[in-house]
PDB file of C-alpha atoms in Angstrom:
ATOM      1  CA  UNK A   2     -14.574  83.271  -7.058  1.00  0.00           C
ATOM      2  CA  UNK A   3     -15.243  82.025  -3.731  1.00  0.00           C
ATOM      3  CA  UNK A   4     -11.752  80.118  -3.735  1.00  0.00           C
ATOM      4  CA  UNK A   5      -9.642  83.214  -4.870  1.00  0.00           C
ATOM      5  CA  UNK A   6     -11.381  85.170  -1.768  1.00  0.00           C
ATOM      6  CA  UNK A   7     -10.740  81.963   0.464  1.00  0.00           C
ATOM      7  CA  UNK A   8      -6.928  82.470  -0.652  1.00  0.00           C
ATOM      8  CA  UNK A   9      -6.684  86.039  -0.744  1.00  0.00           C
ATOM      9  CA  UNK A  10      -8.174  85.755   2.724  1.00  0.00           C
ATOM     10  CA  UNK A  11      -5.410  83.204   3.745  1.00  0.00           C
ATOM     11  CA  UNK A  12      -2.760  85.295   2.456  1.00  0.00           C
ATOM     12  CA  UNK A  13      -3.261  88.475   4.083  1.00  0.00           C
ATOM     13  CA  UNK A  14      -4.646  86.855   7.124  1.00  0.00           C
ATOM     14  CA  UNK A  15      -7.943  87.983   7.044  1.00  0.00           C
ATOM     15  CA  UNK A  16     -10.237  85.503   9.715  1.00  0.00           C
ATOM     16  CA  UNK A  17     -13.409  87.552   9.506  1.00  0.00           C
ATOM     17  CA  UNK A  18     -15.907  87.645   6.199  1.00  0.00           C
ATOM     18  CA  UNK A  19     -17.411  91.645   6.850  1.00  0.00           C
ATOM     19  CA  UNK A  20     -15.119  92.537   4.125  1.00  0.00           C
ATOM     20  CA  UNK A  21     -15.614  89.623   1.493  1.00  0.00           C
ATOM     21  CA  UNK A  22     -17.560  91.709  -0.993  1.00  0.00           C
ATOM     22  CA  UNK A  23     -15.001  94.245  -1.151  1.00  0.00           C
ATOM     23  CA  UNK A  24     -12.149  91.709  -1.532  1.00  0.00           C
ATOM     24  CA  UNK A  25     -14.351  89.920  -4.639  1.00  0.00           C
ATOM     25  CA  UNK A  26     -14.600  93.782  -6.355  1.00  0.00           C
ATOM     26  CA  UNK A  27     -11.194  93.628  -5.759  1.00  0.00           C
ATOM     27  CA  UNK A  28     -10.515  90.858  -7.000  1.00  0.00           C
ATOM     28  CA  UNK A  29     -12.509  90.996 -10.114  1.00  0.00           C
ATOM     29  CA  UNK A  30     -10.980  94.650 -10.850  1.00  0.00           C
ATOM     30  CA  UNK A  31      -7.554  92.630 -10.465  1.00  0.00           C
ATOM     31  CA  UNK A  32      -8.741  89.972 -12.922  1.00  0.00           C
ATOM     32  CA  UNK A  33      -9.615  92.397 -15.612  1.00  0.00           C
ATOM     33  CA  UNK A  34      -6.519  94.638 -14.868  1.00  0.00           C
ATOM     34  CA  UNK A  35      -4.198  91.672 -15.460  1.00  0.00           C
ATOM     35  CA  UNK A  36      -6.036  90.345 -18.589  1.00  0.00           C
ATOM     36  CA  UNK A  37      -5.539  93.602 -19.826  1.00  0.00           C
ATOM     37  CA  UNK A  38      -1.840  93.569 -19.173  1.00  0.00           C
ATOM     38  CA  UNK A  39      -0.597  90.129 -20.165  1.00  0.00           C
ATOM     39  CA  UNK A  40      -4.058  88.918 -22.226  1.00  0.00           C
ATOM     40  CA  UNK A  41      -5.167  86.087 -20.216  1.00  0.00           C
ATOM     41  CA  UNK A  42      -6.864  86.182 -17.155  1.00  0.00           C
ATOM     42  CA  UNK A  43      -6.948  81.695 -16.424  1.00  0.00           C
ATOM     43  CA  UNK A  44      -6.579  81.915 -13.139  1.00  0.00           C
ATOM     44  CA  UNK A  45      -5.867  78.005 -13.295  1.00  0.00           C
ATOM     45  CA  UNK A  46      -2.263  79.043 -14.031  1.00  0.00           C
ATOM     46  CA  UNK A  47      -0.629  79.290 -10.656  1.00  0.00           C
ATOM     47  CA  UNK A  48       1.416  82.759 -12.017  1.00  0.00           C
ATOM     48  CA  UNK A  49      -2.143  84.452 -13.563  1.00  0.00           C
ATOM     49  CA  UNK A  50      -3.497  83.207  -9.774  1.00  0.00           C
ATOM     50  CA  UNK A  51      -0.657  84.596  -8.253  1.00  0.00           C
ATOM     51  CA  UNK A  52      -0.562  88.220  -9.932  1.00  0.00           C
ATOM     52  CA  UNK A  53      -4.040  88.498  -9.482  1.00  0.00           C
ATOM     53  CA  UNK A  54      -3.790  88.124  -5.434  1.00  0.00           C
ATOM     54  CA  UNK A  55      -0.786  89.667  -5.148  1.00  0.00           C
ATOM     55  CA  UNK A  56      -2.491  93.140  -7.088  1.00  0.00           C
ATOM     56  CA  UNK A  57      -5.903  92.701  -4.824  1.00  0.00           C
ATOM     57  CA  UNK A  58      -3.432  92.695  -2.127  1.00  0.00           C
ATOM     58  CA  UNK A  59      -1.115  96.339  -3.278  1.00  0.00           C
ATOM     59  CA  UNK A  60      -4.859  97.351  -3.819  1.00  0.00           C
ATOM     60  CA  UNK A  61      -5.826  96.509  -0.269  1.00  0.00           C
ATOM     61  CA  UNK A  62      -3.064  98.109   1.696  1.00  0.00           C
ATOM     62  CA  UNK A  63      -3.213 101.327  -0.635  1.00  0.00           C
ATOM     63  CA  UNK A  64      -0.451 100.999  -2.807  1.00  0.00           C
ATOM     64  CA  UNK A  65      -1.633  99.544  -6.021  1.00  0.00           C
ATOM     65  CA  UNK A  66       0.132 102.574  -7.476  1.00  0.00           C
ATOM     66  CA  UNK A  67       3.367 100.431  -6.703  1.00  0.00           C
ATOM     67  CA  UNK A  68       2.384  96.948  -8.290  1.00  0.00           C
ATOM     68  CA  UNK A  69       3.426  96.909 -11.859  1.00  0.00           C
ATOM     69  CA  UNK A  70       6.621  98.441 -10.971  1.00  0.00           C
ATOM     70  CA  UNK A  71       7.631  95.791  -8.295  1.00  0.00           C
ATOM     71  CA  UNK A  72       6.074  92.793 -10.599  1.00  0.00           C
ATOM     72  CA  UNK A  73       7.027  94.039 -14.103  1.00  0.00           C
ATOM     73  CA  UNK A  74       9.342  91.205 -14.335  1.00  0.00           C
ATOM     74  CA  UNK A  75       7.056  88.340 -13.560  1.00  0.00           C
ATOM     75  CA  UNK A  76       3.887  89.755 -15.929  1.00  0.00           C
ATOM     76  CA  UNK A  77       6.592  90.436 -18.748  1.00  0.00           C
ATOM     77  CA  UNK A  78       7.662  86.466 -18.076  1.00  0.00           C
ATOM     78  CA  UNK A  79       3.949  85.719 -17.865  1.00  0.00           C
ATOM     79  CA  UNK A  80       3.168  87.644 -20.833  1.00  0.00           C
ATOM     80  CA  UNK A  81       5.475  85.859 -23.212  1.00  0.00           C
ATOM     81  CA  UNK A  82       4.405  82.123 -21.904  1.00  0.00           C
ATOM     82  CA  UNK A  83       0.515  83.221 -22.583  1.00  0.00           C
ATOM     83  CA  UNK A  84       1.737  84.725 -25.929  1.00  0.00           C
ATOM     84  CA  UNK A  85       4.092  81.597 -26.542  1.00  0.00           C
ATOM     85  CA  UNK A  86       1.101  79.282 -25.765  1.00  0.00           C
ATOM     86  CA  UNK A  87      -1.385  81.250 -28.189  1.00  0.00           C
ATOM     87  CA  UNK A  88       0.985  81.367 -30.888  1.00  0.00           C
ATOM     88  CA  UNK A  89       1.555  77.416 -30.658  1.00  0.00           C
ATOM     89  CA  UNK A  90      -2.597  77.016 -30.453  1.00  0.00           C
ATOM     90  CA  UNK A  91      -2.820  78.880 -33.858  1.00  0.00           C
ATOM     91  CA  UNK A  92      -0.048  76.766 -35.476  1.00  0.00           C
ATOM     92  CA  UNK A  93      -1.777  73.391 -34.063  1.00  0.00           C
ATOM     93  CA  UNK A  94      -5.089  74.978 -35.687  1.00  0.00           C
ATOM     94  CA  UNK A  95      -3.094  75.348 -38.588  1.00  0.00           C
ATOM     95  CA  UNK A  96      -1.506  72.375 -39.183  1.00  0.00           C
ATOM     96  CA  UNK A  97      -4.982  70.260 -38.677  1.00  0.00           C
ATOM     97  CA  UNK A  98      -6.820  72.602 -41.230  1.00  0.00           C
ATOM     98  CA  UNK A  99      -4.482  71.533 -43.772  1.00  0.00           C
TER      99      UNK A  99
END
């Protein structure tokens, strides 16, 4: 976690650390949020990385009302690789167990 607040951090510009504890809630509510939306939350994909930042950051300046709206198109396109990924993991399961 300490990397995604070193990131966020970088990304908004952020040089002090009185507000690192907030930004990891944030961050952590963002996590959960975008599991929920797109059903992975691997933050070693650069996209999952990127959507959770980029919400901690709508949350941060007050408008998270305002994120799934202006990103709808990249967690759809995110949604259908994790979806396309799981689907091919099941069929690989599959087609050892026979």
């Amino acid at each position: 976690m300490e990397e995604l607040v070193k990131e966020f951090k970088e990304r908004m510009k952020i040089f002090h650390d009185s507000e690192n504890a907030e930004i990891e809630r944030s961050l952590l509510a963002s996590r959960a949020s975008i599991k929920r939306m797109i059903g992975s939350d691997d933050i070693t994909i650069p996209e999952i990385k990127e959507l959770v930042i980029e919400r901690s950051r709508y949350a941060y300046n007050d408008s998270l009302e305002f994120f799934e709206e202006n990103f709808q198109s990249n967690i759809i396109g995110v949604m259908l690789e994790v979806a396309i990924e799981n689907e091919d993991d099941v069929q690989t399961k599959e087609d050892n167990g026979r």
